[in-house]
């Protein structure tokens, strides 16, 4: 051990023995074991002794830096000894990504960073799966408060819209405790935003990136509006006066007072329907600024402000192979390819206020996130059954928006703690002008224009033109109160209550534009902007001009395909209360036990064209109440070895989108989804046991086993209709999920290798999760799908012994890195593996649709330098170094077809940030 290291360790030890713990450790806690001064805590002494003796010594600021975490019921560090390692000190099974851990991953959003946590994976755009259970079984909180989702298919907000710059920590709790809401199947993910900065700062960042499939390559686009480049529409996509007047009137599209010609004239905007090819797509770019300051207030207080804003623009090409099966042997019915270019613009603004007065903390957070996607695609699909070939053009614009304002007050009065939380959040999703044009030709032409792609706009006989307008608004109100009291050193009790009220209004109108009469075949060859051009629409309503030209007679009509159920209102009201006790009857054994009561009313009401309840049978009303017990026993076998045992009951309610019988197109999976108003709640019984071992410098090892019994799990199943895959939802009768996970983190100081290595450390983090699930389907089990005939045999949808959707048997992560403890200097290789998983059931005896994530390898390098008095951080990222592609397919074992497979390519990025 170097002399400098020995002197530092000795100084650290003597400081700990001389000064009060709060000053020495720079943490809020001033005690070690409950009521025991930290300088007398054997656990703390052991760490100090290790550092004095040179055993994997860690600098003071790293070993005792406190992670900022805000959850219901107050601090999660509630076991007898308040250690610096939150994972070790918590009474539950948790994983914590602090700001340093997030930075090590190099990820730009929280969803990507969370894939490095044991047992976590992401599916689609930012939907996090915990131990193979989908996002419906996960709970996402921001500062301990719930968030609504702007994504119709997701109960929780997609976490890829949260940039890492606004997050101080991310906590994943895998065992249920009564202070959290009862919808806790796989786990809870709690994001804590940054609050009071230690000192004033301004940080400016900018970056560029690209990938081998997109950047500088050919892509598709359409003009859209002038402001598309930063994610906002200038109003061009809003319905025109005639269409808006019709939508507001509550009339049927066939009412005599509806001017269909005026509506068609407004719809045919070339800027929204003319697909264009661009020779060279630009690089992706991003930029952001974060600033904060704090001032001393009162006698012992500090007030801080943090503000951040960022904007990014990213392109992605996908050349997708799309195939559909005719039967269970996977004989091809349809086959083809789709080339799609997505331009994604993400903007976010956060303004936070924090106040610390003595032991009291107050936090006011305001967050705005806008995520826009501009989509342009062209597909060629051959229908081998009907012997025709379709050319399908799509242009679309999707806006997701989240506004959240919340207040958190954490008050400490000696042994009494009071936790206050209140918030309002609104999410919106708008998809105006979702256009689809289908042109068809005969694969066995017999003459004439049979071999020419034509869109005769005759409802799919030879071509089709549709446009859809949809919007979704969800409002969430939340209030919570938690009161904790430390009755004795060995006993603490918390009482809490929470109220949540969520309202959603979802509207979707789709119009099928058709020709009537003797429509000239040659017109079908026109490109979309001419098919709906003012001149041709006007001609369709001018019989005299048609007669003079010797054509027709023909005209146009609009079919409102969503007239039966154009809108739905939905609501979920939850009243909850809980009691929780933390008991340490003898030294080394701690019990965290509690029970939560929840009473919930969930309803979905179909609305008519006039916006009033339509009386449709596609309504849902669920009134349920539950007692949800939970207990975790922690046994400290030795100073560095402990075991945990957990048992709990939780629930999972259907998402609004899963209940609403309304079509929704998911641009990520290229599927249409429709809901099932016959769904019911899922009920889960959970068990877990684990062993944890810790040693110097934050190194640790854990091994766990878990088991879940799920009654009425909600599963996705798919059917195939022409060129469209339609996915629906149903309750399977019962399922089991069980498995094991292992995690190891080894930090090794390298000062023995020489002077240059004096402040260097090698970091190795590895985790592996094995998960197995089985759906149980017995004779006589029924499934309720009203759209497909109501109650029927469960074997029509599910096969006994198959896995739950989204569950991979194997998930593994490895991080190998070298970092400098004195300054920002870090290189990390990241390996991520996920085995194949079911993404959707198939009907009619066809194999399930599978996804195979496989192995991906990333490299991240960060380097800090000082230039002209400013601290700069340079970051380079190389992602998917092996070029792993996306595979979504069906297979019989001998025959395989691709449903949604495409090349992903390798991506590279470079960014620089400067802090002043």
PDB file of N, CA and C in Angstrom, residues 63 116 764:
ATOM      1  N   UNK A  63     -17.129   6.147  -0.742  1.00  0.00           N
ATOM      2  CA  UNK A  63     -17.665   5.125   0.151  1.00  0.00           C
ATOM      3  C   UNK A  63     -18.907   5.609   0.878  1.00  0.00           C
ATOM      4  N   UNK A 116     -29.324  -2.845 -17.444  1.00  0.00           N
ATOM      5  CA  UNK A 116     -28.123  -3.363 -16.781  1.00  0.00           C
ATOM      6  C   UNK A 116     -28.426  -3.884 -15.380  1.00  0.00           C
ATOM      7  N   UNK A 764     -15.988  -4.913 -12.290  1.00  0.00           N
ATOM      8  CA  UNK A 764     -16.639  -6.027 -12.995  1.00  0.00           C
ATOM      9  C   UNK A 764     -18.012  -6.244 -12.370  1.00  0.00           C
TER      10      UNK A 764
END
